[in-house]
Structure formats: C-alpha cells, structure tokens
Coordinates of C-alpha atoms and ligand atoms in Angstrom, one line a residue:
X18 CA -7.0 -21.9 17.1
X19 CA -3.1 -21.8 17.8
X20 CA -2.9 -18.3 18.3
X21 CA -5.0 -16.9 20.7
X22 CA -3.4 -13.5 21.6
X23 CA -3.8 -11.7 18.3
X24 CA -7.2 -9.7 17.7
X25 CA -9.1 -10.5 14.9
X26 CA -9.2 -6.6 12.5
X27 CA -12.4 -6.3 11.8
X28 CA -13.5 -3.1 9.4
X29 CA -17.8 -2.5 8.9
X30 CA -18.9 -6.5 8.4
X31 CA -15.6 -8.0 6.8
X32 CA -13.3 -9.8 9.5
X33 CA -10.0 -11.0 9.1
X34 CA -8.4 -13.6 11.2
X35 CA -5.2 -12.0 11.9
X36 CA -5.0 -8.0 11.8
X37 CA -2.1 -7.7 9.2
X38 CA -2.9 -6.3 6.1
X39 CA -0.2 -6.4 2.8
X40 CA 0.5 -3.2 1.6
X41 CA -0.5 -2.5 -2.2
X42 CA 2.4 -2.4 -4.0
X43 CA 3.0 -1.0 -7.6
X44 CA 4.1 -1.5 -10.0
X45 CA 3.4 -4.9 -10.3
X46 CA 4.7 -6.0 -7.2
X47 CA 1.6 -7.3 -5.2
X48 CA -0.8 -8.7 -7.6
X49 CA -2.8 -12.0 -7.6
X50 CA -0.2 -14.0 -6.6
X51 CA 1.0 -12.3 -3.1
X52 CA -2.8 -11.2 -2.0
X53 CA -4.2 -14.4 -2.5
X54 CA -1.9 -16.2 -0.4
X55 CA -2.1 -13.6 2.4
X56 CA -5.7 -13.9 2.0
X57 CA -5.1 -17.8 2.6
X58 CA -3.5 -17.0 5.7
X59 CA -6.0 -15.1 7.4
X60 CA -5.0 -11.2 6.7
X61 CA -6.1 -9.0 4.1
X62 CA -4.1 -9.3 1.0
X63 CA -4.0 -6.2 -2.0
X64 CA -3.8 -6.1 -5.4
X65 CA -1.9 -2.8 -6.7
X66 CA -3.7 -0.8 -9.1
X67 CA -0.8 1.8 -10.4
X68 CA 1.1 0.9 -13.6
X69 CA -0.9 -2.6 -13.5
X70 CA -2.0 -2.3 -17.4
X71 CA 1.9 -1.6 -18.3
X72 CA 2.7 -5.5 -19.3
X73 CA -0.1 -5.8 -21.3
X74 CA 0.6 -5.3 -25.2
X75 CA -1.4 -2.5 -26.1
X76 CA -0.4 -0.3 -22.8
X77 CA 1.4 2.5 -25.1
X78 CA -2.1 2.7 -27.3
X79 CA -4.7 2.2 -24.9
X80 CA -3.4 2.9 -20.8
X81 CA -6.5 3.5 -19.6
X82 CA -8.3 0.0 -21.3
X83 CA -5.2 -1.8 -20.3
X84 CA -4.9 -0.6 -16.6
X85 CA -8.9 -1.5 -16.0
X86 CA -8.5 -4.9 -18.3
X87 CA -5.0 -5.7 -16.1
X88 CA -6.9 -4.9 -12.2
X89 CA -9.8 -7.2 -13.3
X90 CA -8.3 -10.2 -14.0
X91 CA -5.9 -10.0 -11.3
X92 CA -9.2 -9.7 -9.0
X93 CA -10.6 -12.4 -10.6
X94 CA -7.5 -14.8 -10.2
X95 CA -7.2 -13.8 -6.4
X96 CA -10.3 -14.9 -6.1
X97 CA -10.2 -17.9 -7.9
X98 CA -7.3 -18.3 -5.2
X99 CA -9.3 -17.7 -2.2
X100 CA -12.2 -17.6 -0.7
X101 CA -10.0 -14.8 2.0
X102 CA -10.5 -11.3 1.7
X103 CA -9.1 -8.9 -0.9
X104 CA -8.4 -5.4 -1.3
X105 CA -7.1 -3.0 -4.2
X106 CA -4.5 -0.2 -3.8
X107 CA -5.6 3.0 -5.7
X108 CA -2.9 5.9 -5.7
X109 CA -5.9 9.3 -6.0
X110 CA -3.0 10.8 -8.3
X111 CA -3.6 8.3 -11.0
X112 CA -5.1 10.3 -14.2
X113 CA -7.8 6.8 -14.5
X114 CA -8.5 6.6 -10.3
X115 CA -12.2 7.1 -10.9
X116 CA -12.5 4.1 -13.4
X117 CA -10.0 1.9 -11.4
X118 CA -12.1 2.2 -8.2
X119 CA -15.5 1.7 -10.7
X120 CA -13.7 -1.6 -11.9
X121 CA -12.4 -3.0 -8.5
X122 CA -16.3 -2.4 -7.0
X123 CA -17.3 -3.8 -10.0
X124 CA -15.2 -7.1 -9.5
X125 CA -16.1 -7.0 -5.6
X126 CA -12.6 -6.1 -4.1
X127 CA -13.9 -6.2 -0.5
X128 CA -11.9 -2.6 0.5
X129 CA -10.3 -0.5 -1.7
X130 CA -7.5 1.4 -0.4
X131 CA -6.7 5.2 -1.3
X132 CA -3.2 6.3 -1.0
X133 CA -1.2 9.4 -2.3
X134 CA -3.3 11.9 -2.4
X135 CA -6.5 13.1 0.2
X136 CA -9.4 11.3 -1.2
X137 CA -12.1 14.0 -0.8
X138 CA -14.5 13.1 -3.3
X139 CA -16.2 9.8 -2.1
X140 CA -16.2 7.2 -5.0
X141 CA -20.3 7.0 -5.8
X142 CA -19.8 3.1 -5.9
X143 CA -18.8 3.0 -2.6
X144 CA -22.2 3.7 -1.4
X145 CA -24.2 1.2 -3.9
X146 CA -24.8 -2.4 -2.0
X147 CA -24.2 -4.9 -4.4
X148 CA -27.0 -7.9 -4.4
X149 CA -26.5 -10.5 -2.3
X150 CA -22.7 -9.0 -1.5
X151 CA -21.8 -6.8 1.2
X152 CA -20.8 -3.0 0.6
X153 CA -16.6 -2.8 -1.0
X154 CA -15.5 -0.7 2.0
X155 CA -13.1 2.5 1.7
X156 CA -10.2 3.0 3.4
X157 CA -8.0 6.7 2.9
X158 CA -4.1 6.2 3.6
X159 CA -2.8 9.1 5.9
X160 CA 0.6 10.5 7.2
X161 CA -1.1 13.1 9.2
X162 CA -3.8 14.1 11.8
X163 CA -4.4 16.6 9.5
X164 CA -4.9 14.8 6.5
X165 CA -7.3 12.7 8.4
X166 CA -9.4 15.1 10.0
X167 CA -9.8 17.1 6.6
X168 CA -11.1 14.1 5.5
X169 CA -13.6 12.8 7.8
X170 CA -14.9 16.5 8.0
X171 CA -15.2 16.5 4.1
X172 CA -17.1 13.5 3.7
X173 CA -19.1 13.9 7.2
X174 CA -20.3 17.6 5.8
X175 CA -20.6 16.4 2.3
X176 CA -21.9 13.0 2.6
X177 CA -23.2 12.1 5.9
X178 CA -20.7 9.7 6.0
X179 CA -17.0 8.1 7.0
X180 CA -14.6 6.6 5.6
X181 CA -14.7 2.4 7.0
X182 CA -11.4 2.6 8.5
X183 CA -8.1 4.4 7.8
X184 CA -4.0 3.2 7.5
X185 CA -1.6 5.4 9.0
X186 CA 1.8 5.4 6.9
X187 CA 4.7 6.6 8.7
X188 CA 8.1 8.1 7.5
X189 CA 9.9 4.7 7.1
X190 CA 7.4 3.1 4.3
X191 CA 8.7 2.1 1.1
X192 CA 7.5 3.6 -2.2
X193 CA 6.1 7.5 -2.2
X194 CA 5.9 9.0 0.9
X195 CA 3.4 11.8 2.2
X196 CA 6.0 13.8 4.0
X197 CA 8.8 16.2 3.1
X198 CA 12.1 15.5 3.0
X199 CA 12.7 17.4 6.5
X200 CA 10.0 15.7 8.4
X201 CA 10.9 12.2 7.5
X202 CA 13.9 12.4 10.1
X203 CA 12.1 14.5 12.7
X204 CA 10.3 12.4 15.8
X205 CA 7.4 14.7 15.3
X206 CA 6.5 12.7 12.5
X207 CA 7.4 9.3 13.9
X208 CA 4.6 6.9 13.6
X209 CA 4.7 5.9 17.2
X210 CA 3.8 9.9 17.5
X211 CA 1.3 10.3 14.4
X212 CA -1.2 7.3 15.3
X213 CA -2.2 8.6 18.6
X214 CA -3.0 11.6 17.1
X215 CA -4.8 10.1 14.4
X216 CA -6.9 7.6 17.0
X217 CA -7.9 11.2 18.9
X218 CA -9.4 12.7 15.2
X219 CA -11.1 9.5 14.7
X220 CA -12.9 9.2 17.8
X221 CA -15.4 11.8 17.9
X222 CA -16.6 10.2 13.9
X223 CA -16.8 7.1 15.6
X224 CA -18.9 8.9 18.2
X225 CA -20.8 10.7 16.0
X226 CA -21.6 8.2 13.7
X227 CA -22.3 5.4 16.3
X228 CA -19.7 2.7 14.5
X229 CA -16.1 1.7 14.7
X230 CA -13.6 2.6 12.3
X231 CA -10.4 1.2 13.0
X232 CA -7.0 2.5 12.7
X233 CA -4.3 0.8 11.0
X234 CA -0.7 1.6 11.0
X235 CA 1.7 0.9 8.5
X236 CA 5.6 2.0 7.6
X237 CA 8.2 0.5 9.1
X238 CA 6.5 -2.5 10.8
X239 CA 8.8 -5.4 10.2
X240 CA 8.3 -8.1 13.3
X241 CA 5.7 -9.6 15.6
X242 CA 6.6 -7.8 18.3
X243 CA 5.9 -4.3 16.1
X244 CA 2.7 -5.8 15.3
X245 CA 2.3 -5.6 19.5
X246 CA 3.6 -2.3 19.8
X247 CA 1.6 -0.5 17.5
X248 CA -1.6 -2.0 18.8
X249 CA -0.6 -1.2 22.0
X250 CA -0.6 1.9 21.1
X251 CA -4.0 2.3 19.8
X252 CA -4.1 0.6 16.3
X253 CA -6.3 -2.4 15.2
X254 CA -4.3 -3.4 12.7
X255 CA -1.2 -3.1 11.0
X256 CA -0.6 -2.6 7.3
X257 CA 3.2 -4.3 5.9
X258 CA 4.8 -4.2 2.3
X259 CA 8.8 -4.7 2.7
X260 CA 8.5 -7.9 4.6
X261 CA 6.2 -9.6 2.2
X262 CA 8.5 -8.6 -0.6
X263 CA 10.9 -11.6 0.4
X264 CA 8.3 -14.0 -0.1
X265 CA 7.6 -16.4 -3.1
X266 CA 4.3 -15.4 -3.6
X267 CA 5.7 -11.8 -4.2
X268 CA 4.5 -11.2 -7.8
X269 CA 7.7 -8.9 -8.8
X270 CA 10.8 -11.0 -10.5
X271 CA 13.5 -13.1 -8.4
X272 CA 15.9 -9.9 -9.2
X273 CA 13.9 -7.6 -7.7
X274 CA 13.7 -9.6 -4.2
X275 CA 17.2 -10.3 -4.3
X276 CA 18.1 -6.4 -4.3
X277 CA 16.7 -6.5 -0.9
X278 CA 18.5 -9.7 0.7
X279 CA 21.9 -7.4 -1.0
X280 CA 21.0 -4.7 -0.2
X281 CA 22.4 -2.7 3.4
X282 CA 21.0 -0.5 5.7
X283 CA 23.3 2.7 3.9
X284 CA 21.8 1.7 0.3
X285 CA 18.2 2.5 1.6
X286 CA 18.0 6.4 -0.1
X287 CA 15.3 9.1 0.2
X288 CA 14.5 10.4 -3.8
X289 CA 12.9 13.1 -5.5
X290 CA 10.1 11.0 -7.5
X291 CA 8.9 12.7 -10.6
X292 CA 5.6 12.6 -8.8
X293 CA 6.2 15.6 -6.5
X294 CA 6.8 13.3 -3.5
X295 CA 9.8 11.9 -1.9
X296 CA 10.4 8.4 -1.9
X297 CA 12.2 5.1 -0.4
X298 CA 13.9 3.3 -2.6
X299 CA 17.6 0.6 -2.5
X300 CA 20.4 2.7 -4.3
X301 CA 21.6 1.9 -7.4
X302 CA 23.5 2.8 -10.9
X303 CA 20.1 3.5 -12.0
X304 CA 19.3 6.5 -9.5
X305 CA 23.0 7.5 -9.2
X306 CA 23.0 8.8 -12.6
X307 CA 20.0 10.8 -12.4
X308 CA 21.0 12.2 -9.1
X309 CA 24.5 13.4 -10.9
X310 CA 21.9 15.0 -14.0
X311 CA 21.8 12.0 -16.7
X312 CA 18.3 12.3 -18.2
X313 CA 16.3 8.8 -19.6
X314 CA 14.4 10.1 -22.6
X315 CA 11.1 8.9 -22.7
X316 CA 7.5 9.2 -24.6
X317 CA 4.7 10.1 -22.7
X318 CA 1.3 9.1 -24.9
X319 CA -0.5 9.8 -21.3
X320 CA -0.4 11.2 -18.6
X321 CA -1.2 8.3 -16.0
X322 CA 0.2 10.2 -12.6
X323 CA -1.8 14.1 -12.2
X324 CA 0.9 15.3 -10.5
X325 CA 3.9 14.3 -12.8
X326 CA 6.1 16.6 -14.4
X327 CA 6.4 15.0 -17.4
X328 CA 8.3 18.1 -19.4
X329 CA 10.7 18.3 -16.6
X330 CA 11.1 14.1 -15.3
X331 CA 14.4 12.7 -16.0
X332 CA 12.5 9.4 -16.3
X333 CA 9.5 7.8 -16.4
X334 CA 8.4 6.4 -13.1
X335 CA 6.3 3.8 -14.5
X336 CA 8.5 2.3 -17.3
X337 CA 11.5 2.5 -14.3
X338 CA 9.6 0.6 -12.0
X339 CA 8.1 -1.9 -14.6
X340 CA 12.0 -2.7 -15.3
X341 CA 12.6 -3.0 -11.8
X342 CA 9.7 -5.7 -11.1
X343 CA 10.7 -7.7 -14.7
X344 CA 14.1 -7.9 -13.0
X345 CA 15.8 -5.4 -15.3
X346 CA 17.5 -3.3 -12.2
X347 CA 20.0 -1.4 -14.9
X348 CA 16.9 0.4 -16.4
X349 CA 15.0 0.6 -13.2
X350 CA 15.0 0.7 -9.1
X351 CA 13.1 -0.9 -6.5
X352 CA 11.1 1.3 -4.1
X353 CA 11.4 -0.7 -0.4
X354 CA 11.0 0.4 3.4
X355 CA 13.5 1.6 6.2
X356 CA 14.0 -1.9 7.0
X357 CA 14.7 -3.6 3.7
X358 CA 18.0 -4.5 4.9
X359 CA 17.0 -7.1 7.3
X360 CA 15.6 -9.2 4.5
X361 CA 18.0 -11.8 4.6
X362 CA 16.1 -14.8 2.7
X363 CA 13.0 -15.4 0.8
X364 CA 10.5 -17.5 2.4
X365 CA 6.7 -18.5 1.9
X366 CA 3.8 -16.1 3.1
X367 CA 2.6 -19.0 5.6
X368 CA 6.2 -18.8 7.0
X369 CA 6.3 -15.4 7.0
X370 CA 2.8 -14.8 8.9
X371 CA 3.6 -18.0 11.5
X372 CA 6.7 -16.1 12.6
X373 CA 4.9 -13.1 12.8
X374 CA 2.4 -14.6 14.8
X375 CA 4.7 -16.3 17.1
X376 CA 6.8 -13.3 17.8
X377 CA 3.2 -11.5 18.9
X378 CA 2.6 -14.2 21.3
X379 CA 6.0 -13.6 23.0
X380 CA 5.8 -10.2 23.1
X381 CA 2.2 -10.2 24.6
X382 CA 3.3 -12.6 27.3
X383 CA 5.9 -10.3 28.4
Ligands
FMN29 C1 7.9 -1.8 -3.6 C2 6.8 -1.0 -2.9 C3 5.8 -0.5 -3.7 C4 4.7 0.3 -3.1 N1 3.7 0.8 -3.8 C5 2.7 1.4 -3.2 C6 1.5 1.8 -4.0 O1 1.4 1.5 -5.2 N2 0.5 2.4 -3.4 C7 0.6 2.7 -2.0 O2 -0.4 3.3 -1.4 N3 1.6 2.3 -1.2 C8 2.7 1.6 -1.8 N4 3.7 1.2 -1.1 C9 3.6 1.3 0.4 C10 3.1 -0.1 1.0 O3 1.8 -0.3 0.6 C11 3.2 -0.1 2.6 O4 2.2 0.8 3.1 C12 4.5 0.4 3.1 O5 5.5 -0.2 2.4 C13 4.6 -0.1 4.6 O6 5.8 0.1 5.1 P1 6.9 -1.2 5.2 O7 7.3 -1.4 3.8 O8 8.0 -0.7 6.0 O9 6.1 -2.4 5.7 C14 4.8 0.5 -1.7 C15 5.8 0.0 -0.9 C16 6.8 -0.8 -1.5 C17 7.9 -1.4 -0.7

C-alpha cells in the first residue's frame, strides 16, 4: 500500500480503503458513472435518488415507476462497474422515500444515506439480512447535535437499535442545507464546532449498544489536509460532493462543471429553495430573476418533495435542476459548496483521490 497514514472507514462489516465518501448528489449529478469510479478507488461512492426518474420518458405520467425504474438500473450499472462499495442518497422529504429505500435494499446498495429531513421511522428493510449478503446499513445526515440525539433516542426507544453511522453536514455544503439562513454565518454552527458535539451524543449509543458507529463529516471539505483536520477532530470519515463535481466521471453535462471552473467565490449565493430550506447554489440569470419576482410557470402532476409549496414556488426545483445537469444553465442553476470557486479544472476521480491522498500524508507528517 502507498498510503499508509490514512485509516481505513469502516461502518458495521463494510470497509472502505480510504475514508472519503462522495456526496449524493441530485439531480442527476452523481449517478453510476461518478460512484463507480470512487468505488474503484477505494471510497464509498453514491448514487442520488432525488429527481433520478426525471429523464426517463414517462416521468410526467408515472414519477413514482420512473424514479424506482431510474435508481435500479443506475445500481445495477455501478455495480457492473465495481466490485467497490455503493451507497444511495435518499432526501426523507421525497413523497416516494419509502419505496426508493425498498428498491435500493432490494438492489443491495451497501448503505443508504438519509438526508433532509430527521429519519425517525427506521426503514423495515433495513433490519431484513439478505441471503448470503450482508445487512444495506443506514446512515441519517445531521447539521445538529440535536438532530442526532433525537434520533438515536427515537430509534433506541422504538427499536432497540442505532443508526450504522452518521454524516455531519456543515453550513458550507452545496445543495439544501439543514440550517437557517442566520446560523449559516454564525461559528456556533461551524462544522469544526458541530462534530464534536455530535461525537459526545454518539458515544453513550456506542456504549450502550456495545458497537462503533462512526462519525462522518461533510460540507466544506475540499483538500487532503481537511480530510486531516476533521479526523483530527474526532471524525472517521469525511463525506465530499463539490470537489468530485470537477471530475469526468461526474455524471451531470460538461456545462454544468464548467459553471464551477467560472464561477468566483462572490457568485457562490445562499437561496430560498421551494423546499422550505436554504440552499448553496453559483449565481446566475436563472436565480436573478426569481430573486427580482419573475415566476417560471410550471405543472405539477405530483408532488415529489413533502415539503414543497407548489401553489406558492416560482419554479419547479426538479425541472430547474434537471436543466442544470443536461447543461441548460438558462432554464436552470447548479447547487455547489462554499468552495466551488477553487475548481479550477476537471480531472479524473483517480487524480482527484491521489492528490487527496498525498495532501493527507503531508499534513499528517507535520
Ligand atoms: C450539486 C449538488 C447536489 C447535491 N444533492 C444532494 C442530495 O440530493 N442529497 C443530499 O443529501 N445532499 C446533496 N448534496 C450535498 C452533498 O452530498 C455533500 O454532502 C455536500 O456537498 C458536501 O459539501 P461539499 O460540497 O463542500 O464537499 C448536494 C451537493 C451538491 C454540490
């Protein structure tokens, strides 16, 4: 092994060479393509489940058929791909979450990932061993001790049981973001300040229930020597999306990843999603007119997101970011982290993850 230095992230049974998991990104962005080649590379690489049924041609007709027909073929490709591990990114505010987390079990994604939203009720599949395969393991995404500890009381009231591991996201992640607007500039809510306090909820479970669920911190995490820091500070892992945007694997359109080598530190805005949350996202014509009032008419046959205002949106999320990720930025905008801006080239995911790795070794030698 060339690297020595890094820990190995291991979560239950599965273990992944290197402790960096991609971030799910939606819509469309990290699909077969990107996960299977961070797979390759040792990490854990994820599908994104939200808006994954929106290319396929009966979408408009039949969302939820599309969505569960879209995630299992992408799992099936990864894993014609790779023999590494995959995951699948499930937002808990998608209308079809239940039956996206049936189908990913069903195709034996190896952790499914719950973001945007507390994940209270445990999905039953989650419990069932499959034969001869180990157990799909669950991991909740966080931006809080609180959030955390009302969920590993939940589930250890309710059902004797924890959660496998769980991602802490910071204020400066791309895409939707689990704080307000006032706490994503307030230290309080700094990741560097958020993980500790999540590590100190965790432990007792771990206690408790006699195993090791590891804590994974994500948002904002751009180099080798962040990797360091943050486990350094108490994480097993780290969980990236922005960086592995600029790669070629990067399933969203050559457009879309060359807004972020454009794009500048200043263009990197804070929006009100229809969603109900605030998100990250590079500034453009696109969002400029809706911030000055200009509504985007649109049809909503379903409602895909629970907590959408679709009577009051001045858009549809999920045809704006399906533009974005075809390349069509006029008619769309692409969500990306804090640190977008220092995306100055696309390279490959073996590139990407050998500079990563490098940059760990230097900053653990120091
Ligand atoms: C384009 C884009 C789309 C994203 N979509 C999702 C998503 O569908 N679900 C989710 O839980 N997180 C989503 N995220 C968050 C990432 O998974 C990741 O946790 C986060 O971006 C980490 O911060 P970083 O981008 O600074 O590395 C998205 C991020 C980006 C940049």
């Amino acid at each position: 092994m060339r690297f020595t230095k890094i820990p190995k992230l291991r979560i239950g049974d599965l273990e992944a060479h290197i402790p960096i998991i991609q971030g799910g990104m939606g819509v469309g962005i990290s699909l077969s393509g990107l996960a299977s080649a961070v797979a390759n590379e040792g990490g854990i690489g994820v599908i994104a489940a939200a808006g994954i049924g929106m290319c396929e041609p009966d979408f408009s007709k039949h969302f939820k058929e599309a969505n569960n027909r879209a995630l299992r073929r992408e799992i099936q490709k990864a894993r014609e791909m790779t023999t590494g591990i995959i995951g699948v990114n499930i937002m808990v505010a998608l209308s079809d979450c239940d039956d996206l987390v049936q189908a990913a079990v069903e195709e034996g994604a190896d952790v499914v990932f719950l973001g945007a939203g507390l994940p209270l009720r445990i999905p039953k599949t989650s419990l069932v061993n499959r034969p001869g395969k180990v157990t799909t393991k669950v991991v909740p995404i966080v931006s809080s001790a609180r959030a955390a500890k009302v969920i590993f009381q939940y589930w250890g009231k309710n059902y004797n049981h924890t959660p496998d591991a769980v991602v802490v996201e910071g204020p400066l992640a791309g895409g939707h973001l689990g704080f307000t607007k006032e706490q994503i500039n307030n230290p309080n809510h700094a990741l560097e300040k958020i993980l500790p306090e999540v590590v100190s909820v965790i432990k007792p479970y771990e206690q408790h229930f006699n195993k090791s669920i590891p804590v994974i911190a994500a948002g904002g995490i751009y180099t080798g020597a962040d990797i360091h820091k943050f486990i350094q500070l108490g994480a097993q892992g780290v969980q990236m999306g922005t960086r592995f945007v600029g790669t070629h694997e990067c399933d969203a359109s050559k457009d879309f990843k060359e807004a972020y080598v454009r794009c500048k530190k200043e263009d990197l805005v804070i929006i009100d999603s229809p969603v109900g949350l605030p998100g990250r996202a590079i500034q453009n014509r696109f969002l400029e007119e809706v911030s000055a009032g200009t509504k985007k008419p649109f049809k909503c046959p379903w409602k895909c997101l629970k907590t959408c205002d679709v009577e009051n949106a001045p858009y549809c999320i999920g045809v704006a970011l399906t533009n974005a990720k075809k390349g069509n930025l006029q008619k769309g905008f692409a969500f990306a982290g804090a640190n977008a801006y220092r995306v100055d080239k696309i390279i490959s995911v073996k590139e990407l993850i050998e500079t990563l790795l490098e940059e760990y070794e230097k900053a653990a030698c120091t």
